[in-house]
CSV table of C-alpha atoms and ligand atoms in Angstrom, one decimal:
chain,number,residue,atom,x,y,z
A,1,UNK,CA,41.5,-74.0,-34.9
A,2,UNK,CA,38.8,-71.2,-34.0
A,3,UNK,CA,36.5,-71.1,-37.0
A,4,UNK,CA,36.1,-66.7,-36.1
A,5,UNK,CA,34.8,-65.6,-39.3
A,6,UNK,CA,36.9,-62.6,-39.1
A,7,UNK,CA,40.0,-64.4,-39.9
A,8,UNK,CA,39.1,-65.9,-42.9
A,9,UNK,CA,40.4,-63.3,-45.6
A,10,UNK,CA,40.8,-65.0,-49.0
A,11,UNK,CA,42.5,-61.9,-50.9
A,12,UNK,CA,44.5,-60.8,-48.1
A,13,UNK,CA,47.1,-58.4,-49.7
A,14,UNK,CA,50.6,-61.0,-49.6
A,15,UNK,CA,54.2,-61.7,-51.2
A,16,UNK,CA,55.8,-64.8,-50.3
A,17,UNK,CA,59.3,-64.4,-48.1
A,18,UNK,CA,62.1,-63.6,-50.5
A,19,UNK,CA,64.4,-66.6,-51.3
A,20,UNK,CA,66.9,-64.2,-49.9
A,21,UNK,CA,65.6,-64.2,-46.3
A,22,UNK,CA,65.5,-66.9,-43.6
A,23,UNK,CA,63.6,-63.8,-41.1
A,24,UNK,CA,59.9,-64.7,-39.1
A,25,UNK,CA,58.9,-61.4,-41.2
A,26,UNK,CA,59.6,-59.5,-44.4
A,27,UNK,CA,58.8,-56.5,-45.8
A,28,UNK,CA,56.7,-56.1,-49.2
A,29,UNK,CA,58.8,-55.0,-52.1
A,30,UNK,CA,57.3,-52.2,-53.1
A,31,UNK,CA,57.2,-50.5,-50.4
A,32,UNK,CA,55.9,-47.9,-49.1
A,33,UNK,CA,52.3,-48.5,-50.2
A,34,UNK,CA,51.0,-45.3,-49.6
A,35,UNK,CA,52.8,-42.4,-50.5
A,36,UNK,CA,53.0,-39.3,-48.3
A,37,UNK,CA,51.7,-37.6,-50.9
A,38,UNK,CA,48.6,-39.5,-51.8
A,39,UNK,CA,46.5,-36.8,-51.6
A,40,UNK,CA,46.6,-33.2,-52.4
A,41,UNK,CA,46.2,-31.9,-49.1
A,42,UNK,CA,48.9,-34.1,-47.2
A,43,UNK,CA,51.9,-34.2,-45.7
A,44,UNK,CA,52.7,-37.5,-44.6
A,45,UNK,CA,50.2,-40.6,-44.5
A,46,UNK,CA,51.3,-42.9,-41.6
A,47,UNK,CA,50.3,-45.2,-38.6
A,48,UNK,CA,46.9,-46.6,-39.9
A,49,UNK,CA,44.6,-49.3,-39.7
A,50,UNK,CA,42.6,-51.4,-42.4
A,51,UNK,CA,39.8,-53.8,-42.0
A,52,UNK,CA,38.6,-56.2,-44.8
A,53,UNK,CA,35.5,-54.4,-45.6
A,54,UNK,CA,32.7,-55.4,-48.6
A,55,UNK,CA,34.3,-57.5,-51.3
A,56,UNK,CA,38.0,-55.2,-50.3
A,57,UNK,CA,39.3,-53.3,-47.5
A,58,UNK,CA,38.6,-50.2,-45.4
A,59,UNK,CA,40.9,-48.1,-43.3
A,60,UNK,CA,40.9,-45.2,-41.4
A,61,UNK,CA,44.4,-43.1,-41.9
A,62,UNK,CA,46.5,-40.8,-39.8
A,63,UNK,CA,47.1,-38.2,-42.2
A,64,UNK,CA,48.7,-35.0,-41.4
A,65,UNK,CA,47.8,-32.3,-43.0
A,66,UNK,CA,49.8,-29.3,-45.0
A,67,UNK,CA,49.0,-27.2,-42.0
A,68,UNK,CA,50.7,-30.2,-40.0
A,69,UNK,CA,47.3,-30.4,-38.3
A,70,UNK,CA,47.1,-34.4,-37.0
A,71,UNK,CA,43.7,-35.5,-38.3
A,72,UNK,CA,41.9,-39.5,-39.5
A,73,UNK,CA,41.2,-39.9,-43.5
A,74,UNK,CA,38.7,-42.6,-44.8
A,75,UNK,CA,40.3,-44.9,-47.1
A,76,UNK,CA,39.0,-47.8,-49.4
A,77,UNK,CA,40.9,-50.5,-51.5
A,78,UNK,CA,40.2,-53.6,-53.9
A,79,UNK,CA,43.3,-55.2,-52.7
A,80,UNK,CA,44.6,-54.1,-49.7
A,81,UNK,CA,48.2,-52.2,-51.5
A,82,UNK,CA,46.5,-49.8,-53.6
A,83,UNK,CA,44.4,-47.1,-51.6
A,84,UNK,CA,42.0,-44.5,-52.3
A,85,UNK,CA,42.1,-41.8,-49.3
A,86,UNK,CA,39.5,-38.9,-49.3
A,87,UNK,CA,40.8,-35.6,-49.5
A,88,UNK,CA,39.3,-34.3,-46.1
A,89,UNK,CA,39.1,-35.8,-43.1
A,90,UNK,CA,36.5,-37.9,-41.5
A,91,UNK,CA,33.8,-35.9,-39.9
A,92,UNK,CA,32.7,-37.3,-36.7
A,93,UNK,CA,29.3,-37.0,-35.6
A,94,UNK,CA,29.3,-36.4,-31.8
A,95,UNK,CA,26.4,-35.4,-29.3
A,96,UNK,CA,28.3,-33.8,-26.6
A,97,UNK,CA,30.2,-30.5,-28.3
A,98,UNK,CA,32.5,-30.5,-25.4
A,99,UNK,CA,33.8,-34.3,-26.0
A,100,UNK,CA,33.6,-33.8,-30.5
A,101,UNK,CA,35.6,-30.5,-30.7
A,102,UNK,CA,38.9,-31.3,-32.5
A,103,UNK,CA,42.6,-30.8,-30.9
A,104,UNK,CA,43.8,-33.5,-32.7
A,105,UNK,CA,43.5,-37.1,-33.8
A,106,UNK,CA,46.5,-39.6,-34.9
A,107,UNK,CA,47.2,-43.4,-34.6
A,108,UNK,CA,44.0,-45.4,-35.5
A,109,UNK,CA,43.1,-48.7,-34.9
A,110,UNK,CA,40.4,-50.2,-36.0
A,111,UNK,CA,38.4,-53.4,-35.4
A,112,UNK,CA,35.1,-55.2,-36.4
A,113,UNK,CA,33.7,-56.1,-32.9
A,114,UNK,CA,29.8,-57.8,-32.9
A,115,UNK,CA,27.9,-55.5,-35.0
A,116,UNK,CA,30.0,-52.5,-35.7
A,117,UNK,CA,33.7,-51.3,-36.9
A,118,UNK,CA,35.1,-49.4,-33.4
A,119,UNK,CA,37.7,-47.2,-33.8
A,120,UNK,CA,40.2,-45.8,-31.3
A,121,UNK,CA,42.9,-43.4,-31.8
A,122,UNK,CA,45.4,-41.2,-29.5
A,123,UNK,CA,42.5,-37.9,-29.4
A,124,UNK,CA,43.7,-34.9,-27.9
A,125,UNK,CA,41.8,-33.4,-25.2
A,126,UNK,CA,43.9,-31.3,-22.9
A,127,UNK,CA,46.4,-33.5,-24.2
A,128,UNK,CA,46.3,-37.1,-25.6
A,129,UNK,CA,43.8,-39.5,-24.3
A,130,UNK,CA,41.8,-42.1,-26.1
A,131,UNK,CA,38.8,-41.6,-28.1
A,132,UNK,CA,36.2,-44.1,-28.8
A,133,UNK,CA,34.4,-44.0,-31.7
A,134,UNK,CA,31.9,-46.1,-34.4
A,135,UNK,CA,30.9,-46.8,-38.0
A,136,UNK,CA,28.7,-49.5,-39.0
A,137,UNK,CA,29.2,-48.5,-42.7
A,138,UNK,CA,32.5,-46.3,-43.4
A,139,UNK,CA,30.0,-43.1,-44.3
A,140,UNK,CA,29.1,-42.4,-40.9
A,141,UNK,CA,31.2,-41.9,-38.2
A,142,UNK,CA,30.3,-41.6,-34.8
A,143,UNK,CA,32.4,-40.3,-31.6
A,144,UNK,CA,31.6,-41.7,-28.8
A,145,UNK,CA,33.7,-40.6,-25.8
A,146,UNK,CA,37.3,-40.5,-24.7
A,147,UNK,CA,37.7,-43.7,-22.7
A,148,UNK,CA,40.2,-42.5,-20.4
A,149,UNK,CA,42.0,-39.4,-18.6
A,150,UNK,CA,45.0,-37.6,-20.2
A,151,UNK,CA,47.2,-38.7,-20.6
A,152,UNK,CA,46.9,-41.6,-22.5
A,153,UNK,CA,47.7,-43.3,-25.6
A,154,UNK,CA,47.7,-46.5,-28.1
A,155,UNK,CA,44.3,-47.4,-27.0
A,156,UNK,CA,43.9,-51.0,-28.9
A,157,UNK,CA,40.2,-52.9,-28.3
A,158,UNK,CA,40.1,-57.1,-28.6
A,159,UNK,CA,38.2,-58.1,-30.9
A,160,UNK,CA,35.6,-59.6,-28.7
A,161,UNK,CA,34.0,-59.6,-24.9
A,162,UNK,CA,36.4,-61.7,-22.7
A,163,UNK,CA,34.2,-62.4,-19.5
A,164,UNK,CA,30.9,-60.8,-21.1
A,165,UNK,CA,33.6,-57.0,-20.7
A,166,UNK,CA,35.2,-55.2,-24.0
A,167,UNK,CA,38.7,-54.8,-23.4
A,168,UNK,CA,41.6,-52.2,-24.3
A,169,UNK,CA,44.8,-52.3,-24.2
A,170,UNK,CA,46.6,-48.8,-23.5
A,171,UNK,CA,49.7,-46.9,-22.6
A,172,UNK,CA,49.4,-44.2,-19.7
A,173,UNK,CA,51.7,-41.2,-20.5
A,174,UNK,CA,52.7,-37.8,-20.6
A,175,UNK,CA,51.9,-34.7,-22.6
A,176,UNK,CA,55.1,-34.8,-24.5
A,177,UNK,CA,57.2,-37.3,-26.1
A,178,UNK,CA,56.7,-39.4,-23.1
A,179,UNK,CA,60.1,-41.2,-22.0
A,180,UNK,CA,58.2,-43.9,-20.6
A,181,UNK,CA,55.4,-46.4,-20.6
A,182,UNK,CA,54.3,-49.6,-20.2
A,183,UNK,CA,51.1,-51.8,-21.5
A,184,UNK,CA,48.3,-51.6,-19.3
A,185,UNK,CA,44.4,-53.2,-20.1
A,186,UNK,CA,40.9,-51.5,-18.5
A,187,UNK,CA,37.6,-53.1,-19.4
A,188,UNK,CA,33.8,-51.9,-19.8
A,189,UNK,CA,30.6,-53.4,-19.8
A,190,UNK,CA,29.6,-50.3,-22.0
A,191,UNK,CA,32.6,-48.9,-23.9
A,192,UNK,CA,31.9,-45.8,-21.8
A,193,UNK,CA,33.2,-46.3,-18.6
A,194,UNK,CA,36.3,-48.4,-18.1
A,195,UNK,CA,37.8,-49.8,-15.0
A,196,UNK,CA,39.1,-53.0,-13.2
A,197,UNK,CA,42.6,-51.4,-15.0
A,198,UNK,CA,45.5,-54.0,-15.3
A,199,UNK,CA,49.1,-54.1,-16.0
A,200,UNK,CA,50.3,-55.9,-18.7
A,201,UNK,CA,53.9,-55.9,-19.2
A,202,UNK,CA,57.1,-53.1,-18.7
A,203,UNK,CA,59.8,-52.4,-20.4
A,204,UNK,CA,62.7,-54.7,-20.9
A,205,UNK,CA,66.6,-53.8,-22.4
A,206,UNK,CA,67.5,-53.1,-25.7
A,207,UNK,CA,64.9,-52.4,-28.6
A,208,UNK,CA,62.0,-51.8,-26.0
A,209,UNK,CA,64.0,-50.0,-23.2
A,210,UNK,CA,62.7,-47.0,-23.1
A,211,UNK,CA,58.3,-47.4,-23.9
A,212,UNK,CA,56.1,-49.9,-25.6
A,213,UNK,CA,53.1,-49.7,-26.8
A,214,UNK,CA,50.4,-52.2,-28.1
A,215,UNK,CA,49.7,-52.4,-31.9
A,216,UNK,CA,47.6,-53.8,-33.8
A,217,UNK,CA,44.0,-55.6,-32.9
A,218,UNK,CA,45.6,-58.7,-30.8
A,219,UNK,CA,44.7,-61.8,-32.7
A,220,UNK,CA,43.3,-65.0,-31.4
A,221,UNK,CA,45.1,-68.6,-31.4
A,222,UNK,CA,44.8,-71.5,-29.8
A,223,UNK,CA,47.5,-70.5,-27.5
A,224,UNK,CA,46.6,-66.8,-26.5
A,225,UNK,CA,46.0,-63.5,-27.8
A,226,UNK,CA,49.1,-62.7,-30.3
A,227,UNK,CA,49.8,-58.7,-29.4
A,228,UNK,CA,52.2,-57.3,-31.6
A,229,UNK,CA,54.0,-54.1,-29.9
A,230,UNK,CA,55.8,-51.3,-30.6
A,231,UNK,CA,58.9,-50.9,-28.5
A,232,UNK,CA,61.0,-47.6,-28.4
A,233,UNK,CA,65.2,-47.4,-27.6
A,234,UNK,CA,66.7,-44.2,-26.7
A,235,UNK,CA,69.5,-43.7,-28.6
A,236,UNK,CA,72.2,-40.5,-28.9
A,237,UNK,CA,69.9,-39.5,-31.6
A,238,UNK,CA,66.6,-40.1,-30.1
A,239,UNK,CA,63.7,-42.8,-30.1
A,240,UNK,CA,63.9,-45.6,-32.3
A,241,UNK,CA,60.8,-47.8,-32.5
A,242,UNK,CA,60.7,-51.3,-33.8
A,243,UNK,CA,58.2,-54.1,-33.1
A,244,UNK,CA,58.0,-57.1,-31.6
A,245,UNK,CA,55.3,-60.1,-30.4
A,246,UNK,CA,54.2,-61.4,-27.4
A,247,UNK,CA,51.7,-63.8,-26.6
A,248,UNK,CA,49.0,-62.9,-23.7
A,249,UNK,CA,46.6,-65.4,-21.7
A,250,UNK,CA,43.0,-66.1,-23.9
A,251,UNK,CA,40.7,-65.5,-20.2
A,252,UNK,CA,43.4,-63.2,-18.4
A,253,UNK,CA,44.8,-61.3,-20.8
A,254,UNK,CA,47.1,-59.1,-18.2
A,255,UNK,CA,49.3,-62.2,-17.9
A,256,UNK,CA,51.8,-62.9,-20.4
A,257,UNK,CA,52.3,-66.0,-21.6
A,258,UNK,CA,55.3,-65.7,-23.7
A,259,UNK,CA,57.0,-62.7,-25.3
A,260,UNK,CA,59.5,-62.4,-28.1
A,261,UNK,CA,63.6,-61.3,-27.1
A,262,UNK,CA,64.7,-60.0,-30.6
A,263,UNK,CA,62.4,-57.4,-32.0
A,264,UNK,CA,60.3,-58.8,-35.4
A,265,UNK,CA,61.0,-55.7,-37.4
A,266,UNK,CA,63.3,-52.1,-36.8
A,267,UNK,CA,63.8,-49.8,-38.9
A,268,UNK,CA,66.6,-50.6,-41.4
A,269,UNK,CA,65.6,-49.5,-45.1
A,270,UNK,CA,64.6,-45.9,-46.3
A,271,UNK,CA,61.6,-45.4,-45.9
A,272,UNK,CA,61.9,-46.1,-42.3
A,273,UNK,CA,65.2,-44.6,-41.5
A,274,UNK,CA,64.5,-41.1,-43.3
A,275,UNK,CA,61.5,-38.8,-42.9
A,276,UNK,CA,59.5,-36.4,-40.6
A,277,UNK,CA,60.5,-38.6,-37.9
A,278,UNK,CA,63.8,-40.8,-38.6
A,279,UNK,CA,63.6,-44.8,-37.4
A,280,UNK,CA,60.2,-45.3,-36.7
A,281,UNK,CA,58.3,-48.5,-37.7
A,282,UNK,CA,54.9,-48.4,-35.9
A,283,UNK,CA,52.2,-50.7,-36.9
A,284,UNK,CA,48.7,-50.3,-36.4
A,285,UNK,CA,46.8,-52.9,-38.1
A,286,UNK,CA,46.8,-56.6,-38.9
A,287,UNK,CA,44.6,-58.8,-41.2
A,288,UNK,CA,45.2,-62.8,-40.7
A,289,UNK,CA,43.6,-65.5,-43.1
A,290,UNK,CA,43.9,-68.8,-40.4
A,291,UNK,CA,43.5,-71.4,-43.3
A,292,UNK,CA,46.3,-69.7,-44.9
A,293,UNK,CA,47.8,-68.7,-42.2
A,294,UNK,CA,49.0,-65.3,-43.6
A,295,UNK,CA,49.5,-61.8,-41.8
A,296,UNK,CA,50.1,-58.5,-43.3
A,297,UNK,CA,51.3,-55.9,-40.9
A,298,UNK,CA,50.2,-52.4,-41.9
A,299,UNK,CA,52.8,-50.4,-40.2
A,300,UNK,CA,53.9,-46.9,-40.9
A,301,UNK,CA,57.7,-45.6,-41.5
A,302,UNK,CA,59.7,-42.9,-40.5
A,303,UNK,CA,55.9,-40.8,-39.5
A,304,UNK,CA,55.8,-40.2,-43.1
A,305,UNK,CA,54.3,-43.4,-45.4
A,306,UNK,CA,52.4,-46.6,-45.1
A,307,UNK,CA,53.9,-49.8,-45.8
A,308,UNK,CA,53.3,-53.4,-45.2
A,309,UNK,CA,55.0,-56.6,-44.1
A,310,UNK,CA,54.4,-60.5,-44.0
A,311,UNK,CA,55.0,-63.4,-41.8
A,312,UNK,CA,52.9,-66.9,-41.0
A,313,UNK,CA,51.0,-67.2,-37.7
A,314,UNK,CA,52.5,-71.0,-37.0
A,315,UNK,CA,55.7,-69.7,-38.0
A,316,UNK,CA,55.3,-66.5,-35.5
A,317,UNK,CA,54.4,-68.8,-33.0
A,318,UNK,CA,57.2,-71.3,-33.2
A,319,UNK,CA,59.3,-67.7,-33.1
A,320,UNK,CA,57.7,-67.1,-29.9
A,321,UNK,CA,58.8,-70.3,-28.5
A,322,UNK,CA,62.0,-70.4,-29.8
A,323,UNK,CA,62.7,-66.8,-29.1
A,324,UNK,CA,60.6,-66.2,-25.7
B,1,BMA,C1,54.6,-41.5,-30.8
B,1,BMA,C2,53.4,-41.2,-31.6
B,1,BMA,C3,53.5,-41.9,-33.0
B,1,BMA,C4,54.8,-41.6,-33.7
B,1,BMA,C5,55.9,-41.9,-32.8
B,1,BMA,C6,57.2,-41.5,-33.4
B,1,BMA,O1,54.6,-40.8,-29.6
B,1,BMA,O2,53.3,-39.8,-31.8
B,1,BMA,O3,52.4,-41.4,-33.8
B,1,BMA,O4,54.9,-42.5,-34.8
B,1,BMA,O5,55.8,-41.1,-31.6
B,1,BMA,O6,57.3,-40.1,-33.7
């Protein structure tokens, strides 16, 4: 057991597996959580990441806007389901004008690393790359730089140093809807300039045939870092994404240890199956409380709400072993 502070999360939002379902996962009941709606000026609140923050939870939200302008929201909440989003979006402070003008900003991920939150998110500069940016307190939010060329995207940070270098997971791609893609990692002694660039893992049949992408902050275990992944199928009426898990090594973590056949979750109810974008489950975040050993997967549906779902760490793992 690691005794990391920052997976220790008493009031971790949570619903026990249905009596209905045998599944690894489940989805919350009353899902979605966030509305597309939420706000006045939005059009569909999706793909986001919380962190416990204070005596709740902080996020950062991709919310598009009326305009359909792709932009990051602040967000705060007592208990993790219910959500109070600003209005406008996050205004990041940036020395360089060049690097801080806005194209466009979606899928944030967000993770408490030493003494700081760091955020990434798919940032358009002459098409999508991944920018790097900071808050120590939610209010203030500062852009750092985009860690990579275009084009680029899901850029997801561990949440520590491995061998004294910060580490990010990402997806090299194209300018458009990219109909390919496999994991990569680069690391930094800085968070400026990243290098020593390694590949993770490709694509495989089925749900993940077509792209993956990493999710959420990879969590540590005793057996590896868990990475849960978006994978993308090409079917006659386009992408579908669903997620899965693999487990990657704790000193090397370009080298798979294990990684899960069936996908964890696809997109089978509403809310994932009909929206801006039908059949996309695409998660962003995950909070785990190790004594409990609870995870809640923030994941959005159908690029048009937020909603969450469940499963147990030892039970995920025994998944992995079963199922890898
Ligand atoms: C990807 C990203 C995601 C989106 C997905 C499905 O390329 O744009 O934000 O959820 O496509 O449209």
């Amino acid at each position: 057991m690691t005794t990391n502070s920052i997976y220790h999360i008493p009031n971790l939002p949570w619903e026990e597996r249905p009596s209905t379902s045998s599944d690894v996962i489940w989805r919350y009941s009353q899902n979605p959580i966030i509305p597309r709606d939420l706000i006045p000026s939005s059009n569909s609140i999706f793909n986001s990441a919380a962190v416990p923050f204070g005596a709740g939870f902080a996020g950062v939200f991709r919310c598009d806007n009326k305009k359909r302008e792709m932009n990051l929201n602040r967000g705060f909440s007592d208990n993790g389901f219910d959500w109070r989003l600003d209005n406008d979006p996050i205004e990041w402070l940036c020395d360089n004008p060049e690097i801080g003008r806005y194209q466009y900003r979606y899928d944030p991920r967000v993770v408490w690393l030493e003494d700081r939150y760091w955020v990434t998110w798919c940032n358009g500069y002459h098409g999508p790359t991944i920018g790097v940016g900071y808050t120590y307190d939610f209010e203030q939010f500062h852009f750092l730089e985009n860690a990579l060329l275009p084009f680029n995207r899901n850029g997801v940070l561990f949440p520590r140093r491995i061998n004294d270098k910060y580490v990010m997971l990402n997806r090299p791609s194209d300018n458009g809807h990219t109909p390919f893609g496999d994991i990569y990692l680069s690391q930094s002694k800085d968070m400026i300039y990243w290098g020593e660039h390694r590949y993770v893992m490709g694509t495989r049949g089925g749900w993940e045939s077509t792209k993956i992408g990493a999710g959420p902050i990879p969590i540590e275990t005793a057996e590896g870092w868990l990475m849960i992944y978006h994978g993308v199928l090409t079917s006659c009426n386009g992408f579908v994404y669903a997620f899965g898990a693999a487990l990657l090594d704790l000193d090397e973590p370009w080298k798979v240890i294990r990684r899960g056949e069936p996908y964890l979750l696809a997109p089978q109810t509403l809310y994932e199956c009909v929206g801006d974008v039908p059949n996309v489950a695409f998660p962003c975040a995950a909070l785990y409380d190790e004594p409990t050993q609870r995870i809640a997967i923030y994941y959005g549906g159908a690029d048009t709400v937020t909603a969450l779902a469940f499963c147990k760490m030892d039970e995920l793992l025994d998944w992995l072993n079963t199922n890898g």
